[in-house]
CSV table of C-alpha atoms in Angstrom, one decimal:
chain,number,residue,atom,x,y,z
B,1,GLU,CA,-5.2,15.8,-1.9
B,2,ILE,CA,-2.0,15.8,0.5
B,3,VAL,CA,1.2,15.3,-1.4
B,4,MET,CA,3.6,13.3,0.0
B,5,THR,CA,7.8,13.7,-0.9
B,6,GLN,CA,10.4,11.4,0.2
B,7,SER,CA,13.8,12.4,0.1
B,8,PRO,CA,16.8,11.4,-1.1
B,9,ALA,CA,15.4,9.1,-3.8
B,10,THR,CA,18.6,6.9,-3.7
B,11,LEU,CA,20.6,6.7,-0.1
B,12,SER,CA,23.6,4.4,-0.5
B,13,VAL,CA,24.7,3.1,3.1
B,14,SER,CA,27.0,0.6,4.2
B,15,PRO,CA,26.1,-2.5,6.1
B,16,GLY,CA,26.2,-1.3,9.9
B,17,ASP,CA,25.7,2.4,8.9
B,18,ARG,CA,22.9,4.2,10.3
B,19,ALA,CA,20.4,5.2,7.1
B,20,THR,CA,17.9,7.9,8.0
B,21,LEU,CA,14.9,8.5,5.4
B,22,SER,CA,12.8,11.2,5.2
B,23,CYS,CA,9.2,12.1,4.3
B,24,ARG,CA,7.6,15.2,4.1
B,25,ALA,CA,3.6,16.2,3.9
B,26,SER,CA,2.4,18.9,1.5
B,27,GLN,CA,0.2,19.7,4.7
B,28,SER,CA,-0.2,18.6,8.6
B,29,ILE,CA,-1.1,15.2,8.7
B,30,SER,CA,-0.7,15.0,12.8
B,31,ASN,CA,1.0,11.7,13.3
B,32,LYS,CA,-1.0,9.8,10.7
B,33,LEU,CA,2.1,8.6,8.7
B,34,ALA,CA,2.6,4.8,7.7
B,35,TRP,CA,6.1,3.2,6.7
B,36,TYR,CA,6.5,0.5,3.8
B,37,GLN,CA,9.5,-1.8,3.0
B,38,GLN,CA,9.3,-3.5,-0.6
B,39,LYS,CA,12.0,-6.0,-1.9
B,40,PRO,CA,12.2,-6.7,-5.4
B,41,GLY,CA,9.4,-9.2,-6.5
B,42,GLN,CA,7.3,-9.1,-3.2
B,43,ALA,CA,4.6,-7.0,-1.7
B,44,PRO,CA,4.8,-3.8,0.2
B,45,ARG,CA,5.4,-4.8,4.2
B,46,LEU,CA,4.0,-2.6,6.8
B,47,LEU,CA,6.9,-1.3,9.0
B,48,ILE,CA,5.6,1.6,10.9
B,49,TYR,CA,2.2,3.2,11.7
B,50,GLY,CA,1.4,6.2,13.8
B,51,ALA,CA,4.4,7.9,13.0
B,52,SER,CA,6.2,5.8,15.3
B,53,THR,CA,4.8,2.5,16.1
B,54,ARG,CA,6.3,-0.3,15.0
B,55,ALA,CA,4.4,-2.9,13.4
B,56,THR,CA,4.0,-6.8,14.8
B,57,GLY,CA,7.5,-8.3,14.0
B,58,ILE,CA,9.2,-5.8,13.2
B,59,PRO,CA,12.6,-5.2,14.4
B,60,ALA,CA,13.9,-2.5,17.4
B,61,ARG,CA,16.2,-1.1,15.0
B,62,PHE,CA,13.4,0.4,12.4
B,63,SER,CA,12.6,3.6,14.4
B,64,GLY,CA,10.2,6.1,13.0
B,65,SER,CA,9.5,9.9,13.8
B,66,GLY,CA,8.2,13.3,13.6
B,67,SER,CA,4.8,14.7,13.4
B,68,GLY,CA,2.7,17.5,11.2
B,69,THR,CA,4.8,17.6,8.0
B,70,ASP,CA,8.2,16.1,9.1
B,71,PHE,CA,9.2,12.7,9.4
B,72,THR,CA,12.1,10.0,9.6
B,73,LEU,CA,12.3,6.6,9.4
B,74,THR,CA,15.5,5.9,10.7
B,75,ILE,CA,17.2,1.9,10.7
B,76,SER,CA,19.7,1.9,12.9
B,77,SER,CA,22.6,-1.0,11.9
B,78,LEU,CA,21.7,-2.0,8.7
B,79,GLN,CA,21.7,-5.9,7.5
B,80,SER,CA,21.1,-7.2,4.3
B,81,GLU,CA,17.9,-7.8,4.3
B,82,ASP,CA,17.4,-4.2,4.5
B,83,PHE,CA,18.2,-3.1,1.5
B,84,ALA,CA,15.2,-2.0,-0.2
B,85,VAL,CA,12.6,0.5,-1.5
B,86,TYR,CA,10.8,2.4,1.5
B,87,TYR,CA,7.5,4.3,0.8
B,88,CYS,CA,5.7,6.9,3.2
B,89,GLN,CA,1.9,7.1,3.3
B,90,GLN,CA,-0.2,9.7,4.8
B,91,TYR,CA,-4.0,9.0,6.4
B,92,ASN,CA,-4.9,11.7,8.2
B,93,ASN,CA,-7.2,13.3,5.6
B,94,TRP,CA,-8.4,10.6,2.9
B,95,PRO,CA,-9.8,9.6,0.9
B,96,PRO,CA,-7.4,9.4,-1.3
B,97,CYS,CA,-4.4,8.5,1.3
B,98,SER,CA,-1.5,8.9,-0.8
B,99,PHE,CA,1.9,7.4,-1.0
B,100,GLY,CA,5.2,9.0,-1.5
B,101,GLN,CA,7.2,7.9,-4.6
B,102,GLY,CA,10.0,6.1,-2.4
B,103,THR,CA,13.3,6.1,-1.4
B,104,LYS,CA,15.6,3.1,-2.3
B,105,LEU,CA,18.1,2.1,0.3
B,106,GLU,CA,21.2,0.8,-1.6
B,107,ILE,CA,24.6,-1.1,-0.6
B,108,LYS,CA,27.5,1.6,-0.7
C,1,GLU,CA,-2.8,-17.4,8.9
C,2,VAL,CA,-3.8,-14.3,6.5
C,3,GLN,CA,-4.0,-15.1,3.4
C,4,LEU,CA,-4.6,-13.3,0.5
C,5,LEU,CA,-4.2,-14.6,-3.3
C,6,GLU,CA,-5.2,-12.4,-6.1
C,7,SER,CA,-6.1,-13.0,-9.7
C,8,GLY,CA,-7.9,-12.2,-13.1
C,9,GLY,CA,-4.9,-10.1,-14.0
C,10,GLY,CA,-3.8,-10.6,-18.2
C,11,LEU,CA,-3.4,-8.8,-21.3
C,12,VAL,CA,-6.4,-6.4,-22.3
C,13,LYS,CA,-7.0,-3.5,-25.0
C,14,PRO,CA,-7.9,-0.4,-24.3
C,15,GLY,CA,-11.5,0.2,-23.9
C,16,GLY,CA,-11.4,-3.4,-22.9
C,17,SER,CA,-12.7,-4.9,-19.3
C,18,LEU,CA,-11.1,-7.3,-16.7
C,19,ARG,CA,-12.3,-8.6,-13.2
C,20,LEU,CA,-9.7,-8.9,-10.6
C,21,SER,CA,-10.8,-10.8,-7.3
C,22,CYS,CA,-8.9,-11.5,-4.2
C,23,ALA,CA,-9.5,-14.6,-2.3
C,24,ALA,CA,-9.1,-14.1,1.6
C,25,SER,CA,-8.5,-16.5,4.1
C,26,GLY,CA,-7.2,-16.9,7.7
C,27,PHE,CA,-10.0,-13.7,9.1
C,28,THR,CA,-12.9,-12.9,9.5
C,29,PHE,CA,-13.4,-11.5,6.3
C,30,SER,CA,-17.2,-9.9,6.3
C,31,ASN,CA,-15.7,-7.0,8.9
C,32,ALA,CA,-12.5,-6.5,7.5
C,33,TRP,CA,-11.7,-2.8,5.7
C,34,MET,CA,-10.2,-3.9,2.3
C,35,ASN,CA,-7.9,-1.9,-0.3
C,36,TRP,CA,-6.8,-2.3,-3.8
C,37,VAL,CA,-3.5,-0.6,-4.3
C,38,ARG,CA,-1.8,-0.5,-7.7
C,39,GLN,CA,2.1,-0.2,-9.0
C,40,ALA,CA,3.0,0.7,-12.5
C,41,PRO,CA,5.8,-1.3,-13.9
C,42,GLY,CA,9.2,0.9,-11.9
C,43,LYS,CA,6.7,3.5,-10.1
C,44,GLY,CA,5.7,3.6,-6.8
C,45,LEU,CA,2.6,2.6,-5.2
C,46,GLU,CA,-1.1,4.1,-5.8
C,47,TRP,CA,-4.4,3.8,-3.9
C,48,VAL,CA,-7.1,2.7,-6.0
C,49,GLY,CA,-9.9,2.1,-3.4
C,50,ARG,CA,-11.4,1.0,-0.2
C,51,PHE,CA,-14.3,-1.3,0.9
C,52,LYS,CA,-14.9,-1.1,4.3
C,53,GLY,CA,-16.2,-3.6,6.5
C,54,LYS,CA,-19.5,-4.7,7.1
C,55,ALA,CA,-19.9,-3.5,10.9
C,56,ASP,CA,-18.5,0.0,9.4
C,57,GLY,CA,-21.0,0.7,6.9
C,58,GLY,CA,-19.6,-0.9,3.9
C,59,ALA,CA,-18.9,2.4,2.5
C,60,ILE,CA,-16.7,2.3,-1.2
C,61,ASP,CA,-14.4,4.8,-2.0
C,62,TYR,CA,-11.9,5.8,-5.1
C,63,ALA,CA,-9.1,7.4,-6.2
C,64,ALA,CA,-9.7,9.9,-8.6
C,65,PRO,CA,-8.4,8.2,-11.6
C,66,VAL,CA,-10.3,5.4,-11.4
C,67,LYS,CA,-13.7,6.8,-10.1
C,68,ASP,CA,-16.8,5.9,-12.7
C,69,ARG,CA,-14.5,3.2,-14.8
C,70,PHE,CA,-13.7,0.5,-11.3
C,71,THR,CA,-16.1,-0.8,-9.0
C,72,ILE,CA,-15.1,-2.6,-5.8
C,73,SER,CA,-17.3,-5.2,-4.8
C,74,ARG,CA,-17.4,-8.0,-2.1
C,75,ASP,CA,-19.0,-11.5,-1.4
C,76,ASP,CA,-18.9,-12.2,2.3
C,77,SER,CA,-19.9,-15.5,1.6
C,78,LYS,CA,-17.4,-16.5,-0.3
C,79,ASN,CA,-14.5,-14.8,1.5
C,80,THR,CA,-13.8,-13.0,-2.0
C,81,LEU,CA,-13.2,-9.2,-2.6
C,82,PHE,CA,-13.7,-8.1,-6.4
C,83,LEU,CA,-12.4,-5.1,-8.9
C,84,GLN,CA,-14.1,-4.8,-12.0
C,85,MET,CA,-12.3,-2.5,-14.5
C,86,ASN,CA,-13.7,-0.8,-17.1
C,87,SER,CA,-12.4,1.5,-19.8
C,88,LEU,CA,-9.3,0.4,-19.2
C,89,LYS,CA,-6.5,2.6,-20.3
C,90,ILE,CA,-2.7,2.6,-21.4
C,91,GLU,CA,-1.6,4.2,-17.6
C,92,ASP,CA,-4.1,1.2,-15.9
C,93,THR,CA,-1.0,-1.1,-16.4
C,94,ALA,CA,0.2,-2.3,-13.2
C,95,VAL,CA,0.5,-4.9,-10.6
C,96,TYR,CA,-2.7,-4.7,-8.4
C,97,TYR,CA,-2.6,-5.8,-5.3
C,98,CYS,CA,-5.6,-6.7,-2.6
C,99,THR,CA,-4.9,-5.6,1.3
C,100,THR,CA,-6.1,-5.3,4.7
C,101,GLU,CA,-6.4,-2.1,6.6
C,102,GLY,CA,-5.9,-2.0,10.4
C,103,TYR,CA,-6.9,-5.6,11.2
C,104,SER,CA,-3.7,-6.8,13.2
C,105,GLU,CA,-2.6,-3.6,13.8
C,106,ILE,CA,-4.3,-0.1,14.8
C,107,TRP,CA,-3.8,1.0,11.1
C,108,GLY,CA,-2.1,0.2,8.2
C,109,TYR,CA,-2.1,-2.1,5.2
C,110,ASP,CA,-1.2,-5.2,7.4
C,111,PHE,CA,-1.5,-8.3,4.9
C,112,TRP,CA,-1.3,-8.0,1.0
C,113,GLY,CA,-1.8,-10.3,-1.5
C,114,GLN,CA,1.6,-11.3,-4.0
C,115,GLY,CA,-0.3,-9.7,-6.8
C,116,THR,CA,-1.7,-9.8,-10.2
C,117,VAL,CA,-0.5,-8.3,-13.3
C,118,VAL,CA,-2.7,-5.7,-15.3
C,119,THR,CA,-1.4,-5.2,-18.9
C,120,VAL,CA,-3.4,-2.6,-21.2
C,121,SER,CA,-1.8,-2.5,-24.7
C,122,SER,CA,-2.9,-3.0,-28.0
């Protein structure tokens, strides 16, 4: 089973600044990576798939990059609504698909 | 508008059973790949299982922790996905979400229900 490791566990950033979240796979997953955002009390929302393709309706300030084992989610200018928990998910070698443990993005 | 509505959660004793439902609307359910994902209190997301759409053969896959205890089924005539959970353990306590897979996007869990809470406790 592929293990996904996200870092950092918590990231403190000021509104308007850039946030960079990392996700590493225990083996190569090509570009088969998705990112989700989850706010308290809500279901997750798909942000990115294919490592870099934004899902419908996702603002351009969200961008994804990477391939192989190392991936990054960048939020270029943080808005108040962006503070949430972010999960990466691999779908290259599954079942099972696997999620990272999450990065909590909090207001600095 | 795509909607997924889970129901059937509740409090159950260890070793007990529970059946969750996910009522779908706003899309062609029979061809949709559907998943169950769970989230234990204060924890991350965990994939539970998947039921492929009819056009793709309808195969079912399960995560190792639930295999042989949980059964995913669907009633395409009623646009409903089910999760039969037997021999429940305390570690099965979680919010259970149903999701579509790759319905509106090339891939991804693109639509989610609001979740139903399952608590396993004596």
